[in-house]
Short mmCIF file of C-alpha atoms in Angstrom, two decimals:
data_model
loop_
_atom_site.label_atom_id
_atom_site.label_comp_id
_atom_site.label_asym_id
_atom_site.label_seq_id
_atom_site.Cartn_x
_atom_site.Cartn_y
_atom_site.Cartn_z
CA THR T 1 43.89 75.23 94.20
CA GLN T 2 40.19 74.78 94.77
CA LEU T 3 37.81 77.86 94.82
CA LEU T 4 35.39 77.40 97.61
CA GLU T 5 32.68 80.08 97.90
CA GLN T 6 29.96 80.27 100.47
CA SER T 7 26.82 82.38 99.99
CA PRO T 8 25.50 84.55 101.24
CA GLN T 9 28.13 85.97 103.29
CA PHE T 10 25.76 87.57 105.72
CA LEU T 11 22.12 86.90 106.47
CA SER T 12 19.96 88.59 108.89
CA ILE T 13 16.29 87.10 109.50
CA GLN T 14 13.35 87.10 111.86
CA GLU T 15 12.57 84.23 114.03
CA GLY T 16 10.24 81.70 112.46
CA GLU T 17 11.74 82.29 108.91
CA ASN T 18 13.30 79.72 106.56
CA LEU T 19 16.75 80.03 105.07
CA THR T 20 19.25 78.31 102.79
CA VAL T 21 22.88 78.81 102.59
CA TYR T 22 25.27 77.52 100.02
CA CYS T 23 28.75 76.00 99.59
CA ASN T 24 30.08 75.89 96.09
CA SER T 25 33.44 74.69 94.56
CA SER T 26 35.03 73.93 91.27
CA SER T 27 36.56 70.92 92.57
CA VAL T 28 34.96 67.55 93.40
CA PHE T 29 35.05 66.40 97.11
CA SER T 30 35.32 63.00 98.78
CA SER T 31 33.01 64.26 101.51
CA LEU T 32 32.05 67.61 103.11
CA GLN T 33 31.46 68.84 106.58
CA TRP T 34 29.35 71.61 107.96
CA TYR T 35 30.30 73.44 111.13
CA ARG T 36 28.57 76.15 113.19
CA GLN T 37 30.58 78.61 115.20
CA GLU T 38 29.13 80.82 118.08
CA PRO T 39 30.80 83.96 119.12
CA GLY T 40 33.83 83.38 121.26
CA GLU T 41 33.94 79.75 120.66
CA GLY T 42 35.53 77.24 118.27
CA PRO T 43 33.62 75.60 115.50
CA VAL T 44 31.30 72.46 116.39
CA LEU T 45 30.81 69.99 113.65
CA LEU T 46 27.11 69.43 112.54
CA VAL T 47 27.15 66.85 109.85
CA THR T 48 29.39 65.05 107.41
CA VAL T 49 27.90 64.27 103.95
CA VAL T 50 29.64 61.52 101.78
CA THR T 51 27.46 60.37 98.78
CA GLY T 52 26.47 62.56 96.04
CA GLY T 53 22.76 63.45 96.22
CA GLU T 54 22.72 62.73 100.04
CA VAL T 55 20.40 64.49 102.32
CA LYS T 56 20.81 64.51 106.03
CA LYS T 57 18.47 66.07 108.58
CA LEU T 58 19.42 67.19 111.94
CA LYS T 59 16.16 68.49 113.58
CA ARG T 60 15.20 71.78 111.73
CA LEU T 61 18.44 71.61 109.71
CA THR T 62 18.65 69.87 106.30
CA PHE T 63 21.91 69.23 104.47
CA GLN T 64 22.34 68.28 100.88
CA PHE T 65 25.37 67.18 99.14
CA GLY T 66 25.26 67.82 95.39
CA ASP T 67 25.01 64.94 92.86
CA ALA T 68 28.33 65.93 91.42
CA ARG T 69 29.90 66.39 94.93
CA LYS T 70 31.02 69.89 94.06
CA ASP T 71 28.49 71.84 96.18
CA SER T 72 26.43 71.61 99.29
CA SER T 73 23.50 73.40 100.90
CA LEU T 74 22.01 73.84 104.43
CA HIS T 75 18.43 74.60 104.67
CA ILE T 76 17.05 75.82 108.25
CA THR T 77 13.33 75.65 108.93
CA ALA T 78 11.66 78.03 111.30
CA ALA T 79 14.77 79.48 112.47
CA GLN T 80 15.30 80.35 116.16
CA PRO T 81 17.84 82.82 117.85
CA GLY T 82 19.75 79.84 118.94
CA ASP T 83 20.72 79.14 115.33
CA THR T 84 22.71 82.41 115.20
CA GLY T 85 26.32 81.92 114.25
CA LEU T 86 28.95 81.38 111.56
CA TYR T 87 28.17 78.38 109.41
CA LEU T 88 31.26 77.06 107.85
CA CYS T 89 31.75 74.38 105.18
CA ALA T 90 34.80 72.18 104.82
CA PRO T 91 35.26 69.96 101.83
CA LEU T 92 37.49 66.99 102.16
CA GLY T 93 39.63 65.67 99.45
CA GLY T 94 42.46 63.28 98.97
CA SER T 95 43.98 64.22 102.45
CA ASN T 96 40.90 63.77 104.61
CA TYR T 97 42.79 65.11 107.70
CA LYS T 98 43.51 68.46 106.15
CA LEU T 99 40.38 70.59 106.43
CA THR T 100 39.91 73.73 104.31
CA PHE T 101 37.16 76.14 105.24
CA GLY T 102 35.05 78.39 103.33
CA LYS T 103 34.79 81.98 104.76
CA GLY T 104 31.38 81.03 106.08
CA THR T 105 27.91 82.64 106.22
CA LEU T 106 27.20 84.77 109.21
CA LEU T 107 23.52 84.22 110.20
CA THR T 108 21.68 86.37 112.61
CA VAL T 109 18.17 85.40 113.79
CA ASN T 110 16.33 88.26 115.42
CA PRO T 111 13.58 87.54 117.99
CA ASN D 1 36.33 64.57 129.11
CA ALA D 2 37.90 68.04 128.48
CA GLY D 3 38.36 67.68 124.58
CA VAL D 4 40.82 70.27 123.29
CA THR D 5 42.09 72.76 125.72
CA GLN D 6 43.78 75.89 124.75
CA THR D 7 45.72 78.33 126.99
CA PRO D 8 45.91 81.14 127.36
CA LYS D 9 42.48 82.53 126.13
CA PHE D 10 43.81 86.04 125.89
CA GLN D 11 47.37 87.41 125.28
CA VAL D 12 48.85 90.83 124.52
CA LEU D 13 52.38 90.75 123.11
CA LYS D 14 54.87 93.60 121.97
CA THR D 15 56.40 93.56 118.55
CA GLY D 16 59.31 91.23 118.84
CA GLN D 17 58.25 89.13 121.73
CA SER D 18 57.99 85.33 121.49
CA MET D 19 55.44 83.15 123.16
CA THR D 20 54.01 79.71 122.98
CA LEU D 21 50.25 78.92 122.59
CA GLN D 22 49.34 75.68 124.27
CA CYS D 23 47.10 73.05 123.07
CA ALA D 24 46.31 69.66 124.61
CA GLN D 25 43.66 67.01 123.76
CA ASP D 26 42.62 63.95 125.71
CA MET D 27 40.93 62.00 123.07
CA ASN D 28 43.87 60.11 121.83
CA HIS D 29 43.55 61.80 118.33
CA GLU D 30 46.22 61.36 115.77
CA TYR D 31 45.66 64.52 113.96
CA MET D 32 46.13 67.87 115.34
CA SER D 33 46.27 71.34 113.52
CA TRP D 34 46.39 75.06 114.23
CA TYR D 35 44.23 77.64 112.36
CA ARG D 36 44.05 81.34 112.57
CA GLN D 37 40.86 83.27 112.03
CA ASP D 38 40.81 86.87 110.73
CA PRO D 39 37.79 88.95 109.75
CA GLY D 40 36.86 88.34 106.10
CA MET D 41 39.56 85.67 105.65
CA GLY D 42 38.01 82.64 107.30
CA LEU D 43 39.82 80.01 108.97
CA ARG D 44 43.33 79.37 107.49
CA LEU D 45 45.57 76.23 108.31
CA ILE D 46 48.89 77.30 109.87
CA HIS D 47 50.55 73.79 110.60
CA TYR D 48 49.22 70.31 111.16
CA SER D 49 50.57 67.14 112.62
CA VAL D 50 49.51 63.57 111.74
CA GLY D 51 51.19 61.91 114.74
CA ALA D 52 53.83 62.38 117.38
CA GLY D 53 56.94 63.38 115.65
CA ILE D 54 55.35 64.34 112.32
CA THR D 55 54.54 67.94 111.43
CA ASP D 56 53.96 69.75 108.11
CA GLN D 57 53.08 73.32 106.87
CA GLY D 58 49.62 74.52 106.15
CA GLU D 59 48.54 77.47 104.08
CA VAL D 60 50.15 80.19 106.29
CA PRO D 61 53.13 78.81 108.27
CA ASN D 62 55.53 81.69 108.07
CA GLY D 63 56.40 83.16 111.58
CA TYR D 64 55.07 80.14 113.37
CA ASN D 65 56.87 76.82 114.55
CA VAL D 66 55.44 73.77 115.99
CA SER D 67 56.55 70.40 117.36
CA ARG D 68 54.43 67.31 118.35
CA SER D 69 56.69 65.15 120.98
CA THR D 70 53.55 63.41 122.34
CA THR D 71 50.11 62.49 120.92
CA GLU D 72 48.31 64.81 123.51
CA ASP D 73 50.13 68.16 122.92
CA PHE D 74 50.79 70.32 120.05
CA PRO D 75 52.27 73.71 121.05
CA LEU D 76 52.36 76.77 118.56
CA ARG D 77 55.46 78.94 118.83
CA LEU D 78 55.63 82.64 117.63
CA LEU D 79 59.37 83.46 117.56
CA SER D 80 59.09 87.13 116.98
CA ALA D 81 55.61 88.39 117.09
CA ALA D 82 54.49 90.95 114.45
CA PRO D 83 51.27 93.02 114.45
CA SER D 84 50.08 90.92 111.42
CA GLN D 85 49.86 88.04 113.75
CA THR D 86 47.24 89.57 115.59
CA SER D 87 44.45 87.03 115.24
CA VAL D 88 42.37 84.28 116.94
CA TYR D 89 44.00 81.06 116.97
CA PHE D 90 42.26 77.64 117.06
CA CYS D 91 43.76 74.34 117.86
CA ALA D 92 41.83 71.24 116.40
CA SER D 93 42.19 67.43 116.75
CA SER D 94 40.60 64.43 114.82
CA ARG D 95 40.92 60.71 114.61
CA PHE D 96 41.60 59.40 111.06
CA SER D 97 38.96 58.17 109.05
CA THR D 98 38.18 57.41 105.43
CA VAL D 99 35.27 59.70 105.25
CA GLY D 100 36.50 62.68 107.40
CA TYR D 101 36.04 62.12 111.25
CA GLY D 102 34.65 65.18 112.95
CA TYR D 103 37.11 67.73 114.24
CA THR D 104 37.06 69.08 117.66
CA PHE D 105 38.02 72.50 118.24
CA GLY D 106 39.51 74.43 121.12
CA SER D 107 37.64 77.61 122.38
CA GLY D 108 40.47 79.67 120.76
CA THR D 109 43.20 82.10 121.93
CA ARG D 110 42.79 85.77 121.03
CA LEU D 111 46.26 87.28 120.46
CA THR D 112 46.87 90.92 120.01
CA VAL D 113 50.44 92.17 118.90
CA VAL D 114 51.14 95.94 119.66
#
């Protein structure tokens, strides 16, 4: 059974600040997905990272997949209140259709 | 394009009652799944299906049944509701991909069992 940890569990910051959240595991993944979930809604896919060391940018969000494909990070530059939500990582292993989620990082960006 | 539609959005049941949570997708996705989300526990997989007529258990299947008679529909049945099944339930669907195609989630059903 893989152990999947997301940190921090909670993060409250002011608008304009930068932040990084992490997703770590004891297992190697074939790929990894990041989702954002807003209150009262289902998760929405942000990105899929596939190659060890890969970096993907989505506007102010930067996603990195670790070289060993056991960890990932999400960096947000100049956070805005609209970034508020629960950020979930979901690594994919042999069964690519069977998503297992971390418990998430709950981000609050205060105006 | 409706995506994944879940009904109802809210439901209150009495202990021992049965009900079916509906999930429908219009994207011709092969894979569908049900998750429950509880505070501090994250999203946990209940059951999943890789195509019509094929279902399998996830991490927390006890107390729930599923069937997949069509590609579009994947209902979740609670046979005898218990307070421990109070949760928010999400249905998701995806197309097969070697690198993990993006999952589309419904907006959830908030279930309270009293």
